[in-house]
């Protein structure tokens, strides 16, 4: 179909979608770089030693439906490794249902901000997402408000709750 200028509107729309996909890939690349190449190494230096003691094989041996087993499934579905310094973050993805996409990261950190977690990674991700991803503002606001309504989860003892049923833990949060 052509408009009054003779331009094929279908080509323009496809070009617009292609540009949107490139922008999303660029933003995701920046977000991953900021979190994995800058924040994670810095956190390894300044955070107290990670007290997470379970190996991937141990988590796999937990009954289906437990947080530990669900974590392994979550990571495997996304072809992600188990990183001991990142486990608490990944467990929050599992519990809160946010994927590892830029939208999911923005919402997860917005939830944590609303939940009372004030840290460099939370503030950096929320700020970056707010500036560069206006299309997610309403979802980020919803996540923030959900976090405000929920009891704080950043104080949980993850080694203790890892064997509990994921759905029971979600009921405590959401």
Coordinates of N, CA, C and O in Angstrom, one line a residue:
X1 N 0.8 -1.2 0.0 CA 0.0 0.0 0.0 C 0.9 1.2 0.0 O 1.9 1.3 0.8
X2 N 0.5 2.2 -0.8 CA 1.3 3.4 -0.9 C 0.6 4.6 -0.3 O -0.7 4.6 -0.4
X3 N 1.3 5.6 0.2 CA 0.7 6.8 0.7 C 0.7 7.8 -0.4 O 1.1 7.5 -1.5
X4 N 0.3 9.0 -0.2 CA 0.3 10.1 -1.2 C 1.6 10.4 -1.8 O 1.7 10.9 -2.9
X5 N 2.7 10.0 -1.2 CA 4.0 10.3 -1.7 C 4.5 9.1 -2.5 O 5.6 9.2 -3.1
X6 N 3.8 8.0 -2.6 CA 4.2 6.9 -3.3 C 5.1 5.9 -2.5 O 5.6 5.0 -3.0
X7 N 5.3 6.2 -1.2 CA 6.1 5.4 -0.4 C 5.3 4.2 0.1 O 4.2 4.3 0.5
X8 N 5.9 3.0 0.0 CA 5.2 1.8 0.5 C 5.2 1.9 2.0 O 6.2 1.8 2.7
X9 N 4.0 2.0 2.6 CA 3.8 2.1 4.0 C 4.3 0.9 4.8 O 4.9 0.9 5.8
X10 N 4.1 -0.3 4.2 CA 4.5 -1.5 4.8 C 6.0 -1.5 5.0 O 6.5 -2.0 6.0
X11 N 6.8 -1.0 4.0 CA 8.2 -1.0 4.1 C 8.6 0.0 5.2 O 9.6 -0.3 6.0
X12 N 7.9 1.1 5.3 CA 8.2 2.1 6.4 C 8.0 1.4 7.8 O 8.8 1.5 8.7
X13 N 6.8 0.7 7.9 CA 6.5 0.1 9.2 C 7.6 -1.0 9.5 O 8.0 -1.1 10.6
X14 N 7.9 -1.8 8.5 CA 9.0 -2.8 8.7 C 10.3 -2.1 9.1 O 11.0 -2.6 10.0
X15 N 10.6 -1.0 8.5 CA 11.8 -0.3 8.8 C 11.8 0.3 10.2 O 12.8 0.2 11.0
X16 N 10.6 0.8 10.6 CA 10.4 1.3 12.0 C 10.6 0.2 13.0 O 11.3 0.3 14.0
X17 N 10.0 -1.0 12.7 CA 10.1 -2.1 13.7 C 11.6 -2.6 13.7 O 12.1 -3.0 14.8
X18 N 12.3 -2.6 12.6 CA 13.7 -3.0 12.6 C 14.5 -2.0 13.4 O 15.4 -2.4 14.2
X19 N 14.2 -0.7 13.3 CA 14.9 0.3 14.1 C 14.6 0.1 15.6 O 15.5 0.2 16.4
X20 N 13.4 -0.2 16.0 CA 13.0 -0.4 17.4 C 13.8 -1.6 17.9 O 14.3 -1.5 19.0
X21 N 13.9 -2.7 17.1 CA 14.6 -3.8 17.6 C 16.1 -3.5 17.8 O 16.7 -4.0 18.8
X22 N 16.7 -2.7 16.9 CA 18.1 -2.3 17.1 C 18.3 -1.5 18.3 O 19.3 -1.7 19.1
X23 N 17.4 -0.6 18.6 CA 17.5 0.3 19.8 C 17.4 -0.6 21.0 O 18.1 -0.4 22.0
X24 N 16.4 -1.5 21.0 CA 16.3 -2.4 22.2 C 17.6 -3.2 22.4 O 18.1 -3.4 23.5
X25 N 18.2 -3.8 21.3 CA 19.4 -4.5 21.4 C 20.5 -3.6 22.0 O 21.3 -4.1 22.8
X26 N 20.6 -2.4 21.5 CA 21.7 -1.5 22.0 C 21.4 -1.2 23.5 O 22.4 -1.3 24.3
X27 N 20.2 -0.9 23.9 CA 19.9 -0.7 25.3 C 20.2 -1.9 26.2 O 20.8 -1.8 27.2
X28 N 19.8 -3.1 25.7 CA 20.1 -4.3 26.4 C 21.6 -4.5 26.6 O 22.1 -4.9 27.6
X29 N 22.4 -4.2 25.5 CA 23.8 -4.4 25.5 C 24.4 -3.4 26.6 O 25.3 -3.8 27.3
X30 N 23.9 -2.2 26.6 CA 24.4 -1.2 27.5 C 24.1 -1.7 29.0 O 24.9 -1.6 29.9
X31 N 22.9 -2.1 29.2 CA 22.4 -2.5 30.5 C 23.2 -3.7 31.0 O 23.7 -3.8 32.1
X32 N 23.5 -4.7 30.1 CA 24.3 -5.9 30.5 C 25.7 -5.5 30.8 O 26.3 -5.9 31.7
X33 N 26.2 -4.6 29.9 CA 27.6 -4.1 30.2 C 27.7 -3.4 31.5 O 28.6 -3.7 32.3
X34 N 26.8 -2.5 31.8 CA 26.8 -1.8 33.1 C 26.7 -2.8 34.3 O 27.4 -2.6 35.3
X35 N 25.8 -3.8 34.2 CA 25.6 -4.7 35.3 C 26.7 -5.7 35.4 O 27.2 -6.0 36.5
X36 N 27.1 -6.4 34.3 CA 28.0 -7.5 34.3 C 29.4 -7.1 34.3 O 30.3 -7.8 34.8
X37 N 29.8 -6.0 33.6 CA 31.2 -5.6 33.4 C 31.6 -4.6 34.4 O 32.8 -4.4 34.6
X38 N 30.7 -3.8 34.9 CA 31.1 -2.7 35.8 C 30.5 -3.0 37.2 O 31.3 -3.2 38.2
X39 N 29.2 -3.1 37.4 CA 28.6 -3.3 38.7 C 29.1 -4.6 39.4 O 29.5 -4.6 40.6
X40 N 29.0 -5.7 38.7 CA 29.3 -7.0 39.3 C 30.8 -7.1 39.8 O 31.0 -7.4 41.0
X41 N 31.7 -6.7 39.0 CA 33.1 -6.7 39.5 C 33.3 -5.7 40.7 O 34.0 -6.1 41.6
X42 N 32.7 -4.6 40.6 CA 32.8 -3.6 41.8 C 32.2 -4.2 43.0 O 32.8 -4.2 44.1
X43 N 31.0 -4.8 42.8 CA 30.3 -5.4 44.0 C 31.1 -6.6 44.6 O 31.2 -6.7 45.8
X44 N 31.8 -7.3 43.8 CA 32.7 -8.4 44.3 C 33.8 -7.9 45.2 O 34.2 -8.5 46.1
X45 N 34.2 -6.6 44.9 CA 35.3 -6.0 45.7 C 34.8 -5.4 47.0 O 35.4 -5.5 48.0
X46 N 33.6 -4.8 47.0 CA 33.1 -4.1 48.1 C 32.1 -4.8 49.0 O 31.9 -4.5 50.1
X47 N 31.4 -5.8 48.4 CA 30.4 -6.5 49.2 C 31.1 -7.5 50.1 O 32.2 -8.1 49.8
X48 N 30.4 -7.8 51.2 CA 31.0 -8.9 52.1 C 30.9 -10.2 51.3 O 30.1 -10.3 50.4
X49 N 31.7 -11.2 51.7 CA 31.8 -12.4 50.9 C 30.4 -13.0 50.8 O 29.6 -13.0 51.7
X50 N 30.2 -13.6 49.6 CA 28.9 -14.2 49.3 C 28.7 -15.4 50.2 O 29.5 -16.3 50.2
X51 N 27.6 -15.5 50.9 CA 27.3 -16.6 51.8 C 26.5 -17.7 51.1 O 26.1 -18.7 51.8
X52 N 26.2 -17.6 49.8 CA 25.5 -18.6 49.2 C 26.3 -19.8 49.0 O 27.4 -19.8 48.4
X53 N 25.9 -20.9 49.5 CA 26.7 -22.1 49.6 C 26.4 -23.3 48.7 O 27.1 -24.3 48.7
X54 N 25.3 -23.2 48.0 CA 24.8 -24.3 47.2 C 25.4 -24.3 45.8 O 25.6 -23.3 45.1
X55 N 25.7 -25.5 45.3 CA 26.2 -25.6 43.9 C 25.0 -25.9 43.0 O 23.9 -26.2 43.5
X56 N 25.3 -25.8 41.7 CA 24.2 -26.1 40.8 C 23.7 -27.5 40.9 O 22.4 -27.7 40.8
X57 N 24.6 -28.5 41.1 CA 24.1 -29.9 41.3 C 23.2 -30.0 42.5 O 22.3 -30.8 42.5
X58 N 23.6 -29.3 43.6 CA 22.8 -29.4 44.8 C 21.4 -28.8 44.6 O 20.4 -29.4 45.0
X59 N 21.3 -27.7 43.9 CA 20.1 -27.0 43.6 C 19.2 -27.9 42.7 O 18.0 -28.0 42.9
X60 N 19.8 -28.6 41.7 CA 19.1 -29.5 40.8 C 18.5 -30.7 41.6 O 17.4 -31.2 41.2
X61 N 19.1 -31.1 42.7 CA 18.6 -32.2 43.5 C 17.4 -31.8 44.4 O 16.8 -32.7 45.0
X62 N 17.1 -30.5 44.6 CA 16.0 -30.1 45.4 C 14.7 -30.5 44.7 O 14.7 -30.6 43.4
X63 N 13.6 -30.8 45.4 CA 12.4 -31.2 44.8 C 11.9 -30.1 43.8 O 12.1 -28.9 44.0
X64 N 11.2 -30.5 42.8 CA 10.6 -29.6 41.8 C 9.6 -28.7 42.5 O 9.0 -29.1 43.5
X65 N 9.6 -27.4 42.1 CA 8.8 -26.4 42.8 C 9.4 -25.7 43.9 O 8.8 -24.7 44.4
X66 N 10.6 -26.1 44.3 CA 11.3 -25.4 45.4 C 12.0 -24.2 44.7 O 12.4 -24.3 43.5
X67 N 12.4 -23.2 45.4 CA 13.0 -22.1 44.9 C 14.4 -22.4 44.3 O 14.7 -22.0 43.2
X68 N 15.1 -23.3 44.9 CA 16.4 -23.7 44.4 C 16.3 -24.4 43.1 O 17.1 -24.1 42.1
X69 N 15.4 -25.4 43.0 CA 15.2 -26.1 41.7 C 14.7 -25.2 40.6 O 15.1 -25.2 39.5
X70 N 13.7 -24.3 41.0 CA 13.2 -23.4 40.0 C 14.3 -22.4 39.5 O 14.2 -22.0 38.4
X71 N 15.2 -22.1 40.4 CA 16.3 -21.2 39.9 C 17.1 -21.9 38.8 O 17.4 -21.3 37.8
X72 N 17.5 -23.2 39.0 CA 18.2 -23.9 38.0 C 17.5 -24.0 36.7 O 18.0 -23.8 35.6
X73 N 16.2 -24.3 36.8 CA 15.3 -24.3 35.6 C 15.3 -23.0 34.9 O 15.5 -22.9 33.7
X74 N 15.1 -21.9 35.6 CA 15.1 -20.5 35.1 C 16.4 -20.2 34.4 O 16.4 -19.7 33.2
X75 N 17.5 -20.5 35.0 CA 18.8 -20.2 34.4 C 19.0 -21.1 33.1 O 19.5 -20.6 32.1
X76 N 18.7 -22.3 33.2 CA 18.9 -23.2 32.0 C 18.0 -22.8 30.9 O 18.5 -22.8 29.7
X77 N 16.8 -22.4 31.1 CA 15.9 -21.9 30.0 C 16.5 -20.7 29.3 O 16.2 -20.5 28.1
X78 N 17.3 -19.9 30.0 CA 17.8 -18.7 29.4 C 19.3 -18.9 29.1 O 20.0 -17.9 28.7
X79 N 19.8 -20.1 29.2 CA 21.2 -20.4 28.9 C 22.2 -19.5 29.7 O 23.1 -18.9 29.2
X80 N 21.9 -19.3 31.0 CA 22.7 -18.5 31.9 C 23.4 -19.4 32.9 O 22.8 -20.4 33.4
X81 N 24.6 -19.0 33.3 CA 25.3 -19.8 34.3 C 24.8 -19.4 35.7 O 24.3 -18.3 35.9
X82 N 25.1 -20.2 36.7 CA 24.9 -19.9 38.1 C 26.1 -19.1 38.6 O 27.2 -19.7 38.6
X83 N 25.9 -17.9 38.9 CA 27.0 -17.0 39.4 C 26.7 -16.7 40.9 O 25.7 -16.1 41.2
X84 N 27.6 -17.2 41.7 CA 27.4 -17.1 43.2 C 27.1 -15.6 43.6 O 26.3 -15.4 44.5
X85 N 27.8 -14.7 43.0 CA 27.6 -13.3 43.4 C 26.3 -12.7 42.9 O 25.9 -11.6 43.2
X86 N 25.6 -13.4 42.0 CA 24.4 -13.0 41.3 C 23.2 -13.8 41.7 O 22.1 -13.5 41.3
X87 N 23.4 -14.8 42.6 CA 22.3 -15.7 42.9 C 21.1 -14.9 43.5 O 19.9 -15.1 43.1
X88 N 21.3 -14.0 44.5 CA 20.2 -13.3 45.1 C 19.4 -12.6 44.1 O 18.2 -12.5 44.1
X89 N 20.1 -11.9 43.1 CA 19.4 -11.2 42.1 C 18.6 -12.2 41.2 O 17.4 -11.9 40.9
X90 N 19.2 -13.3 40.8 CA 18.5 -14.3 40.0 C 17.3 -14.9 40.7 O 16.2 -15.2 40.1
X91 N 17.4 -15.1 42.0 CA 16.3 -15.6 42.8 C 15.1 -14.6 42.8 O 14.0 -15.1 42.8
X92 N 15.4 -13.4 42.8 CA 14.3 -12.4 42.7 C 13.6 -12.4 41.4 O 12.4 -12.2 41.3
X93 N 14.4 -12.7 40.3 CA 13.7 -12.9 39.0 C 12.7 -14.0 39.1 O 11.6 -13.9 38.6
X94 N 13.2 -15.1 39.7 CA 12.3 -16.3 39.8 C 11.1 -16.0 40.6 O 9.9 -16.3 40.2
X95 N 11.3 -15.4 41.8 CA 10.2 -15.1 42.7 C 9.2 -14.1 42.2 O 8.0 -14.2 42.3
X96 N 9.7 -13.0 41.6 CA 8.8 -11.9 41.1 C 8.3 -12.1 39.7 O 7.4 -11.4 39.3
X97 N 8.8 -13.0 39.0 CA 8.3 -13.3 37.7 C 8.8 -12.3 36.6 O 8.1 -12.3 35.5
X98 N 9.8 -11.6 36.8 CA 10.4 -10.7 35.8 C 11.5 -11.4 35.0 O 12.3 -12.0 35.6
X99 N 11.4 -11.3 33.7 CA 12.4 -12.0 32.9 C 13.7 -11.3 32.9 O 13.8 -10.2 33.5
X100 N 14.6 -11.8 32.2 CA 16.0 -11.2 32.2 C 16.1 -10.2 31.0 O 17.2 -9.9 30.5
X101 N 15.0 -9.7 30.5 CA 15.0 -8.7 29.4 C 15.2 -7.3 30.0 O 15.2 -7.2 31.2
X102 N 15.4 -6.3 29.1 CA 15.6 -5.0 29.7 C 14.3 -4.6 30.4 O 14.4 -3.9 31.5
X103 N 13.1 -4.9 29.9 CA 11.9 -4.6 30.6 C 11.9 -5.3 32.0 O 11.5 -4.7 33.0
X104 N 12.2 -6.6 32.0 CA 12.2 -7.3 33.3 C 13.2 -6.8 34.3 O 12.9 -6.7 35.5
X105 N 14.4 -6.4 33.8 CA 15.4 -5.8 34.7 C 14.9 -4.5 35.3 O 15.0 -4.2 36.5
X106 N 14.3 -3.7 34.4 CA 13.8 -2.4 34.9 C 12.7 -2.6 35.9 O 12.7 -1.9 36.9
X107 N 11.8 -3.5 35.7 CA 10.7 -3.8 36.6 C 11.2 -4.4 37.9 O 10.8 -4.0 39.0
X108 N 12.2 -5.3 37.8 CA 12.7 -6.0 39.0 C 13.4 -4.9 39.9 O 13.1 -4.9 41.1
X109 N 14.2 -4.1 39.3 CA 14.9 -3.1 40.2 C 13.9 -2.0 40.6 O 14.1 -1.4 41.7
X110 N 12.8 -1.7 39.9 CA 11.8 -0.8 40.4 C 11.1 -1.4 41.6 O 10.8 -0.7 42.5
X111 N 10.8 -2.7 41.5 CA 10.2 -3.4 42.6 C 11.1 -3.2 43.8 O 10.6 -2.9 44.9
X112 N 12.4 -3.5 43.7 CA 13.3 -3.5 44.8 C 13.4 -2.1 45.4 O 13.5 -1.9 46.6
X113 N 13.4 -1.1 44.5 CA 13.4 0.3 45.0 C 12.2 0.6 45.8 O 12.3 1.1 46.9
X114 N 11.1 0.2 45.3 CA 9.8 0.4 46.1 C 9.8 -0.4 47.4 O 9.2 0.0 48.4
X115 N 10.5 -1.5 47.4 CA 10.6 -2.4 48.5 C 11.6 -2.0 49.6 O 11.8 -2.7 50.6
X116 N 12.3 -0.9 49.3 CA 13.2 -0.3 50.3 C 14.6 -0.6 50.1 O 15.5 -0.3 50.9
X117 N 15.0 -1.2 49.0 CA 16.4 -1.5 48.7 C 17.0 -0.4 48.0 O 16.7 -0.1 46.8
X118 N 17.8 0.3 48.7 CA 18.5 1.5 48.1 C 20.0 1.1 48.0 O 20.8 1.1 49.0
X119 N 20.4 0.8 46.8 CA 21.8 0.4 46.5 C 22.2 0.9 45.2 O 21.4 1.3 44.4
X120 N 23.5 0.9 44.9 CA 24.0 1.4 43.6 C 23.3 0.7 42.4 O 22.8 1.3 41.5
X121 N 23.3 -0.7 42.4 CA 22.7 -1.4 41.2 C 21.3 -1.0 41.1 O 20.8 -0.8 39.9
X122 N 20.5 -0.9 42.2 CA 19.1 -0.6 42.1 C 18.9 0.8 41.5 O 18.2 1.1 40.5
X123 N 19.6 1.8 42.1 CA 19.5 3.2 41.7 C 20.0 3.4 40.3 O 19.3 4.1 39.5
X124 N 21.1 2.8 39.9 CA 21.6 2.9 38.5 C 20.7 2.3 37.5 O 20.4 3.0 36.5
X125 N 20.1 1.1 37.8 CA 19.2 0.5 36.8 C 17.9 1.3 36.7 O 17.4 1.5 35.6
X126 N 17.4 1.7 37.8 CA 16.1 2.4 37.7 C 16.3 3.7 37.0 O 15.5 4.1 36.1
X127 N 17.4 4.4 37.3 CA 17.7 5.7 36.7 C 17.9 5.5 35.2 O 17.3 6.2 34.3
X128 N 18.8 4.6 34.8 CA 19.0 4.3 33.4 C 17.8 3.9 32.6 O 17.5 4.4 31.6
X129 N 17.0 3.0 33.3 CA 15.7 2.6 32.6 C 14.7 3.7 32.5 O 14.1 3.9 31.4
X130 N 14.6 4.6 33.5 CA 13.7 5.7 33.4 C 14.1 6.7 32.3 O 13.3 7.2 31.6
X131 N 15.4 6.9 32.2 CA 15.9 7.9 31.2 C 15.7 7.3 29.7 O 15.3 8.0 28.8
X132 N 16.0 6.0 29.6 CA 16.1 5.5 28.2 C 14.9 4.6 27.8 O 14.9 4.3 26.6
X133 N 14.0 4.3 28.7 CA 13.0 3.4 28.3 C 11.6 3.9 28.7 O 10.9 3.2 29.5
X134 N 11.2 5.0 28.2 CA 9.9 5.5 28.6 C 8.7 4.6 28.3 O 7.7 4.7 29.0
X135 N 8.9 3.7 27.4 CA 7.8 2.8 27.1 C 7.5 1.8 28.2 O 6.4 1.2 28.3
X136 N 8.4 1.7 29.2 CA 8.2 0.8 30.4 C 7.8 1.6 31.6 O 7.7 1.0 32.7
X137 N 7.6 2.9 31.5 CA 7.3 3.7 32.7 C 6.1 3.1 33.5 O 6.2 3.0 34.7
X138 N 5.0 2.8 32.8 CA 3.8 2.3 33.5 C 4.1 1.0 34.2 O 3.7 0.8 35.4
X139 N 4.9 0.1 33.6 CA 5.2 -1.2 34.2 C 6.2 -1.0 35.4 O 6.1 -1.7 36.4
X140 N 7.1 0.0 35.2 CA 8.0 0.2 36.3 C 7.3 0.8 37.5 O 7.6 0.5 38.7
X141 N 6.3 1.7 37.2 CA 5.5 2.3 38.3 C 4.7 1.2 39.0 O 4.7 1.2 40.3
X142 N 4.1 0.3 38.3 CA 3.4 -0.8 38.9 C 4.3 -1.7 39.7 O 3.9 -2.0 40.9
X143 N 5.5 -2.0 39.2 CA 6.4 -2.8 40.0 C 6.9 -2.0 41.3 O 6.9 -2.6 42.4
X144 N 7.1 -0.7 41.2 CA 7.5 0.1 42.3 C 6.4 0.1 43.4 O 6.7 -0.2 44.6
X145 N 5.2 0.3 43.0 CA 4.1 0.3 43.9 C 3.9 -1.1 44.6 O 3.5 -1.2 45.8
X146 N 4.1 -2.2 43.8 CA 4.0 -3.5 44.3 C 5.1 -3.7 45.4 O 4.8 -4.3 46.4
X147 N 6.3 -3.2 45.1 CA 7.4 -3.3 46.0 C 7.0 -2.6 47.3 O 7.4 -3.1 48.4
X148 N 6.4 -1.4 47.2 CA 6.1 -0.7 48.4 C 5.1 -1.4 49.3 O 5.1 -1.3 50.5
X149 N 4.1 -2.1 48.7 CA 3.1 -2.9 49.4 C 3.6 -4.1 50.0 O 3.0 -4.7 51.0
X150 N 4.7 -4.6 49.5 CA 5.3 -5.9 50.0 C 6.2 -5.8 51.1 O 6.9 -4.8 51.3
X151 N 6.3 -6.8 52.0 CA 7.3 -6.9 53.0 C 8.7 -6.9 52.4 O 8.8 -7.5 51.3
X152 N 9.7 -6.3 53.0 CA 11.0 -6.3 52.4 C 11.6 -7.7 52.2 O 11.6 -8.5 53.1
X153 N 12.1 -7.9 51.0 CA 12.7 -9.3 50.7 C 14.2 -9.2 50.6 O 14.8 -10.2 50.7
X154 N 14.8 -8.0 50.6 CA 16.2 -7.9 50.6 C 16.9 -8.3 51.9 O 18.1 -8.5 51.9
X155 N 16.1 -8.5 52.9 CA 16.6 -9.0 54.2 C 16.5 -10.5 54.4 O 16.9 -11.0 55.4
X156 N 15.9 -11.2 53.4 CA 15.7 -12.6 53.5 C 17.0 -13.3 53.6 O 18.0 -12.9 53.0
X157 N 17.0 -14.4 54.3 CA 18.2 -15.3 54.4 C 18.0 -16.4 53.3 O 17.3 -17.4 53.4
X158 N 18.7 -16.1 52.1 CA 18.4 -16.9 50.9 C 18.8 -18.4 51.1 O 18.2 -19.2 50.5
X159 N 19.9 -18.7 51.9 CA 20.2 -20.0 52.1 C 19.2 -20.8 52.9 O 19.1 -22.0 52.8
X160 N 18.3 -20.1 53.6 CA 17.3 -20.7 54.4 C 16.0 -20.9 53.5 O 15.3 -21.9 53.7
X161 N 15.7 -20.0 52.7 CA 14.4 -20.0 51.9 C 14.6 -20.8 50.6 O 13.6 -21.2 50.0
X162 N 15.8 -21.2 50.2 CA 16.1 -21.8 49.0 C 15.4 -23.2 48.8 O 15.1 -23.6 47.7
X163 N 15.1 -23.8 49.9 CA 14.4 -25.1 49.9 C 12.9 -25.1 50.0 O 12.2 -26.1 49.9
X164 N 12.4 -23.9 50.2 CA 10.9 -23.7 50.3 C 10.3 -23.7 48.9 O 10.9 -23.3 47.9
X165 N 9.0 -24.0 48.9 CA 8.2 -24.0 47.7 C 8.1 -22.5 47.1 O 7.8 -21.6 47.9
X166 N 8.4 -22.4 45.9 CA 8.4 -21.0 45.3 C 7.1 -20.4 45.4 O 7.0 -19.2 45.7
X167 N 6.0 -21.1 45.2 CA 4.7 -20.5 45.2 C 4.3 -20.0 46.6 O 3.7 -19.0 46.8
X168 N 4.8 -20.7 47.7 CA 4.5 -20.3 49.0 C 5.3 -19.0 49.3 O 4.8 -18.1 50.0
X169 N 6.5 -18.9 48.8 CA 7.3 -17.7 49.0 C 6.7 -16.5 48.2 O 6.6 -15.4 48.8
X170 N 6.2 -16.8 47.0 CA 5.5 -15.7 46.3 C 4.3 -15.1 47.0 O 4.0 -13.9 47.0
X171 N 3.6 -16.0 47.7 CA 2.4 -15.6 48.5 C 2.8 -14.6 49.6 O 2.0 -13.8 50.0
X172 N 4.0 -14.8 50.1 CA 4.5 -13.9 51.2 C 4.9 -12.5 50.6 O 4.9 -11.6 51.4
X173 N 5.2 -12.5 49.3 CA 5.6 -11.3 48.7 C 4.5 -10.5 48.0 O 4.3 -9.3 48.3
X174 N 3.7 -11.2 47.2 CA 2.8 -10.5 46.3 C 1.4 -10.5 46.8 O 0.8 -11.3 47.4

